[in-house]
Short mmCIF file of C-alpha atoms in Angstrom, two decimals:
data_model
loop_
_atom_site.label_atom_id
_atom_site.label_comp_id
_atom_site.label_asym_id
_atom_site.label_seq_id
_atom_site.Cartn_x
_atom_site.Cartn_y
_atom_site.Cartn_z
CA MET A 1 -8.90 -48.91 92.57
CA GLU A 2 -11.87 -46.69 91.74
CA LYS A 3 -9.65 -43.58 91.87
CA ARG A 4 -7.12 -45.20 89.51
CA VAL A 5 -9.85 -45.88 86.94
CA LEU A 6 -11.46 -42.47 87.35
CA LEU A 7 -8.26 -40.43 86.94
CA PRO A 8 -7.39 -41.69 83.41
CA LEU A 9 -11.06 -41.38 82.48
CA VAL A 10 -11.21 -37.75 83.64
CA CYS A 11 -7.93 -37.01 81.83
CA ALA A 12 -9.29 -38.59 78.65
CA ILE A 13 -12.50 -36.57 78.86
CA LEU A 14 -10.54 -33.36 79.47
CA ALA A 15 -8.19 -34.12 76.59
CA PHE A 16 -11.12 -34.85 74.28
CA TRP A 17 -12.92 -31.69 75.41
CA ASN A 18 -9.76 -29.62 74.94
CA VAL A 19 -9.29 -30.92 71.40
CA TYR A 20 -12.98 -30.40 70.67
CA VAL A 21 -12.91 -26.81 71.90
CA VAL A 22 -9.79 -25.99 69.89
CA LYS A 23 -11.32 -27.48 66.76
CA ALA A 24 -14.64 -25.75 67.36
CA GLU A 25 -12.98 -22.37 67.81
CA ASP A 26 -10.21 -22.52 65.23
CA ALA A 27 -11.34 -24.54 62.25
CA TYR A 28 -9.03 -25.57 59.43
CA LYS A 29 -10.12 -24.81 55.87
CA TYR A 30 -8.30 -26.43 52.95
CA PHE A 31 -8.16 -25.14 49.39
CA THR A 32 -6.33 -26.02 46.19
CA TRP A 33 -6.22 -23.24 43.61
CA THR A 34 -4.71 -23.50 40.13
CA VAL A 35 -3.75 -20.30 38.32
CA THR A 36 -3.99 -20.41 34.52
CA TYR A 37 -4.50 -18.16 31.54
CA GLY A 38 -7.87 -18.16 29.84
CA THR A 39 -9.95 -16.08 27.47
CA ALA A 40 -12.82 -13.79 28.42
CA SER A 41 -14.54 -10.76 26.87
CA PRO A 42 -15.10 -8.42 29.81
CA LEU A 43 -15.35 -5.32 27.55
CA GLY A 44 -16.85 -7.13 24.55
CA ALA A 45 -13.70 -8.28 22.75
CA PRO A 46 -11.86 -11.51 23.62
CA GLN A 47 -8.69 -11.01 25.68
CA GLN A 48 -6.35 -13.04 27.83
CA VAL A 49 -7.25 -13.11 31.53
CA ILE A 50 -5.86 -14.85 34.60
CA LEU A 51 -8.15 -17.55 36.02
CA ILE A 52 -8.18 -19.29 39.38
CA ASN A 53 -9.74 -22.75 39.14
CA GLY A 54 -11.14 -21.65 35.79
CA GLN A 55 -12.92 -18.63 37.27
CA PHE A 56 -12.68 -14.90 36.47
CA PRO A 57 -12.79 -13.26 38.96
CA GLY A 58 -11.35 -15.95 41.24
CA PRO A 59 -13.33 -17.97 43.81
CA ARG A 60 -14.93 -16.12 46.70
CA LEU A 61 -13.05 -17.08 49.87
CA ASP A 62 -15.56 -17.24 52.75
CA LEU A 63 -13.94 -17.62 56.17
CA VAL A 64 -14.77 -17.18 59.85
CA THR A 65 -12.79 -15.30 62.50
CA ASN A 66 -9.71 -17.34 63.57
CA ASP A 67 -10.02 -19.87 60.73
CA ASN A 68 -6.74 -21.53 59.79
CA VAL A 69 -6.37 -21.39 56.01
CA ILE A 70 -4.27 -24.00 54.21
CA LEU A 71 -4.26 -22.96 50.56
CA ASN A 72 -2.16 -24.75 47.96
CA LEU A 73 -1.55 -22.37 45.05
CA ILE A 74 -0.41 -24.01 41.80
CA ASN A 75 1.10 -21.66 39.22
CA LYS A 76 0.44 -22.65 35.61
CA LEU A 77 1.34 -19.25 34.17
CA ASP A 78 4.56 -18.57 32.24
CA GLN A 79 5.80 -16.12 34.91
CA PRO A 80 6.45 -16.31 38.68
CA PHE A 81 3.32 -15.47 40.66
CA LEU A 82 2.11 -14.56 44.16
CA LEU A 83 -1.23 -13.72 45.75
CA THR A 84 -1.52 -11.25 48.63
CA TRP A 85 -4.43 -11.20 51.05
CA ASN A 86 -5.30 -7.51 51.16
CA GLY A 87 -6.21 -6.51 54.73
CA ILE A 88 -5.55 -9.87 56.39
CA LYS A 89 -3.12 -8.91 59.16
CA GLN A 90 -1.06 -12.12 59.15
CA ARG A 91 -0.51 -11.81 62.89
CA LYS A 92 3.13 -12.64 63.75
CA ASN A 93 3.34 -14.13 60.29
CA SER A 94 4.62 -11.80 57.57
CA TRP A 95 6.05 -15.00 56.06
CA GLN A 96 2.61 -15.51 54.45
CA ASP A 97 1.95 -11.98 53.24
CA GLY A 98 2.47 -12.84 49.60
CA VAL A 99 4.51 -9.82 48.45
CA LEU A 100 8.01 -9.78 46.99
CA GLY A 101 9.55 -8.38 50.17
CA THR A 102 8.40 -11.39 52.17
CA ASN A 103 8.00 -14.28 49.73
CA CYS A 104 9.82 -15.76 46.77
CA PRO A 105 7.38 -15.83 43.86
CA ILE A 106 6.06 -19.26 42.86
CA PRO A 107 7.89 -20.36 39.69
CA PRO A 108 5.90 -21.57 36.66
CA ASN A 109 4.66 -25.15 37.02
CA SER A 110 5.32 -25.08 40.74
CA ASN A 111 3.29 -24.51 43.88
CA TYR A 112 3.34 -23.01 47.34
CA THR A 113 1.00 -23.72 50.25
CA TYR A 114 -0.03 -20.62 52.19
CA LYS A 115 -0.79 -21.22 55.88
CA PHE A 116 -2.38 -18.29 57.70
CA GLN A 117 -5.07 -17.45 60.24
CA THR A 118 -7.81 -14.81 60.15
CA LYS A 119 -6.88 -14.02 63.74
CA ASP A 120 -9.27 -11.60 65.50
CA GLN A 121 -10.66 -10.25 62.22
CA ILE A 122 -14.06 -9.77 60.60
CA GLY A 123 -15.07 -7.92 57.48
CA SER A 124 -14.94 -7.63 53.71
CA TYR A 125 -11.56 -7.93 52.00
CA MET A 126 -10.03 -9.12 48.74
CA TYR A 127 -7.04 -10.99 47.40
CA PHE A 128 -5.09 -10.23 44.22
CA PRO A 129 -1.73 -10.88 42.53
CA SER A 130 1.17 -8.85 43.89
CA THR A 131 3.63 -9.78 41.13
CA LEU A 132 4.43 -7.66 38.05
CA MET A 133 1.19 -6.34 36.45
CA HIS A 134 -0.76 -9.60 36.83
CA LYS A 135 -3.50 -7.77 38.71
CA ALA A 136 -4.40 -6.02 35.42
CA SER A 137 -5.51 -9.37 33.96
CA GLY A 138 -7.39 -10.90 36.91
CA GLY A 139 -6.38 -13.40 39.56
CA PHE A 140 -8.36 -11.37 42.11
CA GLY A 141 -11.38 -12.26 44.21
CA ALA A 142 -13.47 -11.48 47.28
CA LEU A 143 -12.35 -12.56 50.75
CA ASN A 144 -15.01 -12.35 53.47
CA VAL A 145 -14.42 -13.01 57.16
CA TYR A 146 -17.62 -13.67 59.13
CA ALA A 147 -18.01 -13.30 62.88
CA ARG A 148 -18.01 -16.39 65.08
CA SER A 149 -21.50 -17.49 66.12
CA VAL A 150 -20.81 -16.54 69.76
CA ILE A 151 -20.08 -12.90 68.84
CA PRO A 152 -23.08 -10.57 68.37
CA VAL A 153 -23.24 -8.62 65.12
CA PRO A 154 -24.65 -5.05 65.28
CA HIS A 155 -27.39 -5.68 62.71
CA ALA A 156 -29.96 -8.32 61.82
CA LYS A 157 -28.74 -11.18 59.67
CA PRO A 158 -29.28 -10.21 56.02
CA ALA A 159 -31.36 -12.38 53.71
CA GLY A 160 -28.41 -12.68 51.35
CA ASP A 161 -24.81 -11.65 50.94
CA PHE A 162 -23.33 -10.34 47.68
CA SER A 163 -19.68 -9.57 46.91
CA LEU A 164 -19.02 -6.94 44.26
CA LEU A 165 -15.53 -6.39 42.85
CA ILE A 166 -15.49 -3.05 41.07
CA GLY A 167 -12.52 -1.67 39.21
CA ASP A 168 -11.04 -0.05 36.14
CA TRP A 169 -9.95 -2.32 33.29
CA TYR A 170 -7.70 -2.32 30.24
CA LYS A 171 -8.16 -4.20 26.97
CA THR A 172 -4.34 -4.38 26.90
CA SER A 173 -2.64 -7.49 28.33
CA HIS A 174 -0.72 -7.34 31.59
CA LYS A 175 2.55 -7.96 29.71
CA ALA A 176 1.91 -5.05 27.34
CA LEU A 177 1.05 -2.76 30.27
CA GLN A 178 4.25 -3.83 32.01
CA GLN A 179 6.23 -3.05 28.85
CA ILE A 180 4.77 0.48 28.83
CA LEU A 181 5.91 1.02 32.43
CA ASP A 182 9.31 -0.60 31.88
CA SER A 183 9.90 1.68 28.88
CA GLY A 184 9.56 4.68 31.16
CA LYS A 185 6.06 5.81 30.26
CA ALA A 186 2.89 6.17 32.33
CA LEU A 187 -0.18 4.02 31.65
CA PRO A 188 -2.92 5.42 29.43
CA PHE A 189 -6.45 6.02 30.77
CA PRO A 190 -8.38 2.77 31.38
CA ASN A 191 -10.74 1.43 28.72
CA GLY A 192 -13.67 0.72 31.02
CA LEU A 193 -15.00 -0.46 34.38
CA LEU A 194 -16.05 -3.93 35.47
CA ILE A 195 -18.36 -5.22 38.18
CA ASN A 196 -17.41 -8.83 39.00
CA GLY A 197 -15.49 -9.12 35.74
CA GLN A 198 -18.44 -8.05 33.60
CA THR A 199 -20.28 -5.00 32.35
CA ARG A 200 -23.75 -6.44 33.09
CA SER A 201 -23.91 -8.84 36.05
CA SER A 202 -27.14 -9.22 38.05
CA PHE A 203 -28.19 -9.79 41.67
CA SER A 204 -31.63 -10.99 42.75
CA GLY A 205 -33.56 -10.45 45.96
CA ASP A 206 -37.04 -10.57 47.47
CA GLN A 207 -39.09 -7.43 47.97
CA GLY A 208 -39.07 -6.30 51.61
CA LYS A 209 -35.89 -8.17 52.55
CA THR A 210 -32.46 -6.71 53.39
CA TYR A 211 -29.23 -7.78 51.70
CA MET A 212 -25.54 -7.24 52.37
CA PHE A 213 -23.46 -5.82 49.52
CA ARG A 214 -19.69 -6.15 50.07
CA VAL A 215 -17.97 -3.76 47.67
CA SER A 216 -14.22 -3.72 46.95
CA ASN A 217 -12.29 -1.55 44.50
CA VAL A 218 -9.90 -4.05 42.97
CA GLY A 219 -8.87 -1.77 40.10
CA LEU A 220 -5.44 -0.44 39.22
CA SER A 221 -5.70 3.31 39.64
CA THR A 222 -9.15 4.91 39.75
CA SER A 223 -11.38 5.99 42.63
CA LEU A 224 -14.98 4.93 42.05
CA ASN A 225 -18.43 5.96 43.24
CA PHE A 226 -20.94 3.19 43.96
CA ARG A 227 -24.73 3.50 44.07
CA ILE A 228 -27.96 1.54 43.58
CA GLN A 229 -30.80 3.21 41.71
CA GLY A 230 -33.71 4.18 43.97
CA HIS A 231 -32.22 2.54 47.08
CA LYS A 232 -30.50 3.83 50.20
CA MET A 233 -27.37 2.14 51.53
CA LYS A 234 -26.68 1.67 55.23
CA LEU A 235 -22.92 1.53 55.84
CA VAL A 236 -22.19 -1.10 58.51
CA GLU A 237 -18.54 -2.18 58.14
CA VAL A 238 -15.34 -0.82 56.63
CA GLU A 239 -12.26 -3.09 56.39
CA GLY A 240 -12.88 -4.80 59.71
CA SER A 241 -14.39 -1.86 61.61
CA ASN A 242 -18.06 -1.85 62.56
CA VAL A 243 -19.12 1.75 61.95
CA ILE A 244 -21.93 4.11 62.89
CA GLN A 245 -24.72 3.04 60.55
CA ASN A 246 -25.27 6.16 58.48
CA ILE A 247 -27.45 6.16 55.36
CA TYR A 248 -25.99 7.12 51.97
CA ASP A 249 -27.25 7.54 48.40
CA SER A 250 -23.78 6.80 47.02
CA LEU A 251 -20.35 5.97 48.40
CA ASP A 252 -16.81 6.64 47.19
CA VAL A 253 -14.58 3.56 47.22
CA HIS A 254 -10.93 4.31 46.50
CA VAL A 255 -8.39 1.87 45.06
CA GLY A 256 -7.75 -1.04 47.42
CA GLN A 257 -10.64 -0.20 49.76
CA SER A 258 -13.63 -2.30 50.85
CA ILE A 259 -17.00 -1.43 52.39
CA SER A 260 -20.11 -3.37 53.48
CA VAL A 261 -23.59 -1.90 53.14
CA LEU A 262 -27.09 -3.15 53.93
CA VAL A 263 -29.75 -2.48 51.29
CA THR A 264 -33.47 -3.06 51.89
CA LEU A 265 -35.49 -3.89 48.78
CA ASP A 266 -38.31 -1.47 49.65
CA GLN A 267 -39.19 -0.19 46.18
CA PRO A 268 -41.79 -1.32 43.60
CA PRO A 269 -40.82 -4.72 42.16
CA LYS A 270 -38.76 -4.18 39.01
CA ASP A 271 -35.12 -4.08 37.94
CA TYR A 272 -32.76 -1.33 39.15
CA TYR A 273 -29.30 -0.22 38.07
CA ILE A 274 -26.28 -0.90 40.25
CA VAL A 275 -23.69 1.66 39.15
CA ALA A 276 -19.96 2.28 39.48
CA SER A 277 -18.42 5.41 37.91
CA THR A 278 -15.03 7.05 38.00
CA ARG A 279 -14.18 9.93 40.33
CA PHE A 280 -11.77 12.83 39.73
CA THR A 281 -11.30 11.98 36.02
CA LYS A 282 -11.85 14.24 32.99
CA THR A 283 -13.51 11.38 31.14
CA VAL A 284 -16.13 9.67 33.29
CA LEU A 285 -16.35 5.90 32.84
CA THR A 286 -19.49 4.10 34.01
CA SER A 287 -20.40 0.44 34.44
CA SER A 288 -23.67 -1.02 35.60
CA ALA A 289 -25.12 -4.22 36.95
CA VAL A 290 -28.75 -5.05 37.72
CA LEU A 291 -30.58 -5.47 41.02
CA ARG A 292 -33.55 -7.67 40.13
CA TYR A 293 -36.54 -8.12 42.42
CA THR A 294 -37.59 -11.77 42.20
CA ASN A 295 -41.16 -10.76 41.25
CA SER A 296 -39.98 -8.17 38.72
CA GLN A 297 -41.64 -7.95 35.32
CA THR A 298 -39.93 -4.68 34.35
CA PRO A 299 -36.35 -4.48 33.01
CA VAL A 300 -34.06 -1.53 33.72
CA SER A 301 -34.81 1.49 31.59
CA GLY A 302 -33.87 5.12 31.14
CA PRO A 303 -30.50 6.72 31.86
CA VAL A 304 -28.13 5.25 34.43
CA PRO A 305 -28.39 7.42 37.57
CA ALA A 306 -25.60 9.98 37.68
CA GLY A 307 -23.14 10.26 40.54
CA PRO A 308 -20.58 12.81 41.71
CA THR A 309 -17.69 13.34 39.31
CA TYR A 310 -15.01 15.77 40.47
CA GLU A 311 -16.43 17.17 43.71
CA ILE A 312 -13.45 16.64 46.02
CA HIS A 313 -14.99 18.54 48.94
CA TRP A 314 -18.06 16.28 48.73
CA SER A 315 -15.81 13.22 49.02
CA ILE A 316 -13.86 14.65 51.98
CA GLN A 317 -17.06 15.49 53.81
CA GLN A 318 -18.35 11.96 53.25
CA ALA A 319 -15.06 10.48 54.49
CA ARG A 320 -15.40 12.43 57.73
CA THR A 321 -18.79 10.82 58.40
CA TYR A 322 -17.18 7.38 58.70
CA ARG A 323 -17.08 6.77 62.47
CA TRP A 324 -16.22 3.85 64.70
CA ASN A 325 -19.13 2.23 66.49
CA LEU A 326 -17.62 2.44 69.98
CA THR A 327 -20.15 0.16 71.68
CA SER A 328 -20.04 -2.60 69.08
CA ASN A 329 -17.54 -5.40 69.25
CA ALA A 330 -15.79 -6.51 66.07
CA ALA A 331 -14.14 -9.95 66.09
CA ARG A 332 -13.69 -10.03 69.88
CA PRO A 333 -16.22 -9.68 72.71
CA ASN A 334 -14.87 -6.37 74.01
CA PRO A 335 -16.28 -3.16 72.45
CA GLN A 336 -14.15 -1.47 69.80
CA GLY A 337 -14.15 1.72 71.87
CA SER A 338 -12.42 0.03 74.81
CA PHE A 339 -9.11 0.84 73.08
CA HIS A 340 -8.68 4.58 73.67
CA TYR A 341 -6.28 5.29 70.84
CA GLY A 342 -6.72 9.07 71.20
CA LYS A 343 -5.23 9.10 74.70
CA ILE A 344 -1.90 7.56 73.65
CA THR A 345 0.97 9.92 72.83
CA PRO A 346 2.75 8.79 69.65
CA SER A 347 6.44 8.04 70.08
CA ARG A 348 7.25 9.79 66.80
CA THR A 349 5.82 11.22 63.60
CA ILE A 350 6.64 9.85 60.16
CA MET A 351 5.84 12.11 57.21
CA LEU A 352 5.60 10.47 53.80
CA VAL A 353 5.59 12.69 50.72
CA ASN A 354 4.75 11.02 47.40
CA SER A 355 6.11 12.36 44.13
CA ALA A 356 6.11 11.67 40.41
CA LEU A 357 9.54 12.17 38.88
CA VAL A 358 11.88 11.18 36.10
CA ILE A 359 15.03 9.16 36.88
CA ASN A 360 17.41 8.29 34.05
CA GLY A 361 14.84 9.47 31.54
CA LYS A 362 12.08 7.19 32.84
CA GLN A 363 8.87 7.78 34.75
CA ARG A 364 9.21 6.78 38.40
CA TYR A 365 7.29 7.40 41.62
CA ALA A 366 8.88 7.96 45.01
CA VAL A 367 8.35 8.36 48.75
CA ASN A 368 10.53 11.00 50.44
CA SER A 369 12.65 11.11 47.24
CA VAL A 370 13.31 7.34 47.30
CA SER A 371 11.95 5.18 44.48
CA TYR A 372 11.74 1.54 45.57
CA THR A 373 13.34 -1.27 43.58
CA ASN A 374 12.75 -4.96 44.31
CA ALA A 375 15.75 -7.00 45.42
CA ASP A 376 16.45 -10.47 44.00
CA THR A 377 16.03 -11.87 47.53
CA PRO A 378 12.95 -11.22 49.67
CA LEU A 379 13.85 -8.81 52.48
CA LYS A 380 12.32 -11.13 55.06
CA LEU A 381 14.63 -13.97 54.00
CA ALA A 382 17.67 -11.67 53.87
CA ASP A 383 16.84 -10.48 57.39
CA TYR A 384 16.33 -14.00 58.71
CA PHE A 385 19.48 -15.49 57.17
CA ASN A 386 21.57 -12.34 57.79
CA ILE A 387 22.40 -12.01 54.09
CA PRO A 388 24.30 -8.73 53.55
CA GLY A 389 23.87 -6.35 50.65
CA ILE A 390 20.13 -6.83 50.08
CA PHE A 391 18.85 -3.81 51.99
CA SER A 392 19.98 -1.36 54.61
CA LEU A 393 17.86 -0.15 57.49
CA ASN A 394 16.72 3.45 57.39
CA SER A 395 17.48 3.69 53.69
CA ILE A 396 14.44 5.97 53.55
CA ASP A 397 14.06 9.09 55.70
CA SER A 398 11.11 9.38 58.08
CA ALA A 399 10.49 12.90 56.76
CA PRO A 400 11.29 14.58 53.43
CA SER A 401 14.89 15.84 53.36
CA GLY A 402 15.05 17.50 49.96
CA ARG A 403 17.72 15.11 48.73
CA THR A 404 18.10 14.26 45.04
CA PRO A 405 15.70 11.44 44.08
CA TYR A 406 17.29 8.01 43.78
CA GLN A 407 16.38 4.33 43.58
CA THR A 408 17.06 1.72 46.25
CA THR A 409 15.44 -1.11 48.22
CA SER A 410 14.07 1.14 50.93
CA VAL A 411 13.38 -0.15 54.45
CA MET A 412 12.38 1.90 57.50
CA SER A 413 12.97 0.45 60.97
CA ALA A 414 10.50 0.53 63.85
CA SER A 415 10.31 -1.10 67.26
CA LEU A 416 7.64 -3.59 68.23
CA HIS A 417 4.89 -1.91 70.30
CA GLU A 418 5.70 1.60 69.14
CA PHE A 419 2.63 3.82 68.70
CA ILE A 420 3.28 6.17 65.79
CA GLU A 421 1.70 8.98 63.84
CA VAL A 422 2.01 8.85 60.04
CA VAL A 423 1.20 11.82 57.83
CA PHE A 424 0.68 11.22 54.11
CA GLN A 425 1.45 14.53 52.40
CA ASN A 426 0.26 14.67 48.80
CA ASN A 427 1.61 17.68 46.90
CA GLU A 428 0.48 16.32 43.53
CA ASN A 429 -2.73 17.09 41.67
CA ALA A 430 -3.49 13.37 41.60
CA MET A 431 -5.52 11.30 44.05
CA GLN A 432 -3.52 8.88 46.24
CA SER A 433 -4.43 5.66 48.03
CA TRP A 434 -2.04 4.22 50.65
CA HIS A 435 -2.07 0.70 52.11
CA LEU A 436 -0.15 -0.91 54.97
CA ASP A 437 0.17 -4.69 55.22
CA GLY A 438 0.03 -6.37 58.63
CA TYR A 439 -2.10 -3.69 60.29
CA ASP A 440 -5.13 -1.55 60.42
CA PHE A 441 -4.81 2.06 61.52
CA TRP A 442 -6.93 4.93 62.79
CA VAL A 443 -7.63 7.52 60.09
CA VAL A 444 -7.74 10.61 62.33
CA GLY A 445 -7.66 13.50 59.89
CA PHE A 446 -7.97 14.83 56.35
CA GLY A 447 -6.91 18.35 55.41
CA SER A 448 -6.01 20.51 52.42
CA GLY A 449 -2.62 22.07 51.76
CA GLN A 450 0.38 21.39 53.97
CA TRP A 451 0.13 19.48 57.26
CA THR A 452 1.48 21.37 60.28
CA GLN A 453 1.54 20.60 63.98
CA ASP A 454 -1.58 22.76 64.31
CA SER A 455 -3.35 20.26 62.05
CA ARG A 456 -3.56 17.94 65.06
CA LYS A 457 -6.21 20.21 66.57
CA LYS A 458 -8.61 18.90 63.91
CA TYR A 459 -7.90 15.21 64.54
CA ASN A 460 -10.72 12.87 65.51
CA LEU A 461 -9.29 11.30 68.68
CA VAL A 462 -12.58 9.74 69.82
CA ASP A 463 -14.22 7.56 67.17
CA ALA A 464 -12.07 7.42 64.04
CA LEU A 465 -12.46 4.07 62.32
CA THR A 466 -9.62 1.65 61.70
CA ARG A 467 -8.90 0.45 58.18
CA HIS A 468 -5.97 -0.80 56.07
CA THR A 469 -6.15 1.60 53.10
CA THR A 470 -6.72 5.35 53.16
CA GLN A 471 -7.21 7.92 50.45
CA VAL A 472 -5.19 11.14 50.28
CA TYR A 473 -6.81 13.92 48.29
CA PRO A 474 -4.90 16.07 45.76
CA ASN A 475 -2.75 18.79 47.34
CA SER A 476 -3.84 17.54 50.76
CA TRP A 477 -2.80 15.40 53.71
CA THR A 478 -4.20 12.44 55.61
CA ALA A 479 -3.04 11.52 59.13
CA ILE A 480 -3.19 8.06 60.70
CA LEU A 481 -2.21 6.51 64.04
CA VAL A 482 -0.75 3.01 64.10
CA SER A 483 -0.09 0.65 66.99
CA LEU A 484 2.90 -1.40 65.84
CA ASP A 485 1.93 -4.60 67.63
CA ASN A 486 2.71 -7.04 64.81
CA GLN A 487 6.36 -7.98 64.30
CA GLY A 488 7.51 -8.56 60.75
CA MET A 489 8.51 -7.03 57.43
CA TRP A 490 5.49 -5.06 56.21
CA ASN A 491 4.83 -3.42 52.85
CA MET A 492 3.71 0.23 52.90
CA ARG A 493 2.60 0.95 49.34
CA SER A 494 0.53 2.97 46.98
CA ALA A 495 -2.56 0.91 46.23
CA MET A 496 -2.42 2.37 42.73
CA TRP A 497 -0.59 -0.38 40.94
CA GLU A 498 1.35 1.67 38.40
CA ARG A 499 2.72 3.87 41.19
CA GLN A 500 3.66 0.90 43.39
CA TYR A 501 5.28 -0.90 40.44
CA LEU A 502 7.39 2.17 39.63
CA GLY A 503 8.58 2.78 43.17
CA GLN A 504 5.93 4.32 45.46
CA GLN A 505 6.39 1.82 48.25
CA PHE A 506 8.80 0.74 50.98
CA TYR A 507 8.98 -1.80 53.80
CA LEU A 508 8.48 -1.17 57.50
CA ARG A 509 10.60 -3.56 59.57
CA VAL A 510 8.86 -3.90 62.94
CA PHE A 511 11.31 -5.67 65.20
CA ASN A 512 12.20 -6.77 68.70
CA PRO A 513 15.84 -7.93 69.06
CA VAL A 514 14.89 -10.65 71.57
CA PRO A 515 13.79 -13.73 69.58
CA SER A 516 10.43 -15.02 70.77
CA LEU A 517 7.71 -17.15 69.22
CA ALA A 518 5.30 -15.01 71.25
CA ASN A 519 6.20 -12.13 68.92
CA GLU A 520 6.74 -13.87 65.60
CA TYR A 521 6.38 -17.32 64.14
CA ASP A 522 9.42 -19.10 62.78
CA ILE A 523 10.15 -19.43 59.08
CA PRO A 524 7.71 -21.93 57.48
CA SER A 525 9.20 -25.33 56.71
CA ASN A 526 7.94 -25.03 53.12
CA ALA A 527 9.25 -21.48 52.51
CA LEU A 528 10.45 -21.04 48.93
CA LEU A 529 14.06 -19.88 48.65
CA CYS A 530 15.38 -17.69 45.83
CA GLY A 531 18.11 -15.18 45.06
CA LYS A 532 20.91 -15.24 47.63
CA ALA A 533 18.77 -17.36 49.98
CA ILE A 534 19.15 -20.42 47.74
CA GLY A 535 21.02 -23.16 49.58
CA ARG A 536 20.36 -21.71 53.01
CA HIS A 537 19.02 -24.21 55.51
CA HIS A 538 16.01 -23.72 57.73
CA PRO A 539 17.09 -24.37 61.32
#
């Protein structure tokens, strides 16, 4: 009799403990966000901006490793709308990536509930609109993923934590900018720079204490340099990688990139400039904020401290100092360096050459001579429902072929668990910034001129950091290594929004022909259907 009573009791305790552990490890966080138009004066004159829950920029999304996010997005704009979570890998879940190749846009006066997990990730990220030119009017915000309490962090806990969204800005509305691009012209030079949607925001801290500054370039097209007057910055994390903690006076942050620095308030108590300025531009735009010591009696004064302007070599040299901290863990207990990426032989090399060109009298941008056009049906849905005529695999070459430039919905195929080398070859005089959804990758080399097989001799195969967005300097190349361990349909794009809008992007279909929930989640029950997917039934 005693055993009969004890057994259900033990089972009940185990069941309770199991549920408790799951909940403790993988919390659920619920959000409801409403997207509307509003009016703000970021450069002094009133203009239309995109608000989330009445805020410009949008709410800061603070999460913890492995959190399950349930976010109901309500679209009150007059155009279809999507948010993408820049740098969140969406493990096995490209259904939630929030780009037009994976998701139907949310129609006006409708909603969609995103459901995704910050699986095995830490770091500073951002979200922004992926549709049309909405990003030019707002709808963006900071997204921070903090380590679980059981995972040691390779620095003391800061006294405070600031998110700074820096970026170029236009006084022109997103619809007017889109009209410029649709008419076949390039965008003009930006009107200014913003820090957190303003030209004079402020951040306060106590003398002697150390603060975290999480800096993301959420702009459309311009590389920026970031610095704090009179203060050194200790770089600690870059897009999910804990890095060797070097000290810098200023840091370049290219479009779509994020960094985290620690700053100790070790100067006399007064106000200091926080500065962002454009890089590699003939006209140098500058914006400033204020770092205010809490016991300050002295406002900022004098000229804003100058930063580098066109020194490309300076920027390359700085980029090469970014190194993985091999002994530190990131989101998981094992050290980052336990994955010896440099000892794996890539299965193949993909070379991607960007170009600016004219097709049918209009400005376009291309990759390997192919300028991407969006289909009326998301590629992920077309793939799932076997809808013909939306895209064809290998409609973009894995190396430049010299063919006549053309437009199509370009998709490159890859096998799950391939380990590949990708070379971004930039033969233009313009800076490039490349992003891959669903992954981070090892940035193993930068070089000038044309990449050759001999270029591999200069690769960093020991402690290159992983990140989701890399810069490619003018008339130069950047090489990355990628472990394709995340099945799905993934956007490879220029982070420069004009270039992506006019065709400098494609999709990488990472696939295993054997269906398995271990490799990829099933289509969400609430997936929006559009185009030729309308009327199709979820199984």
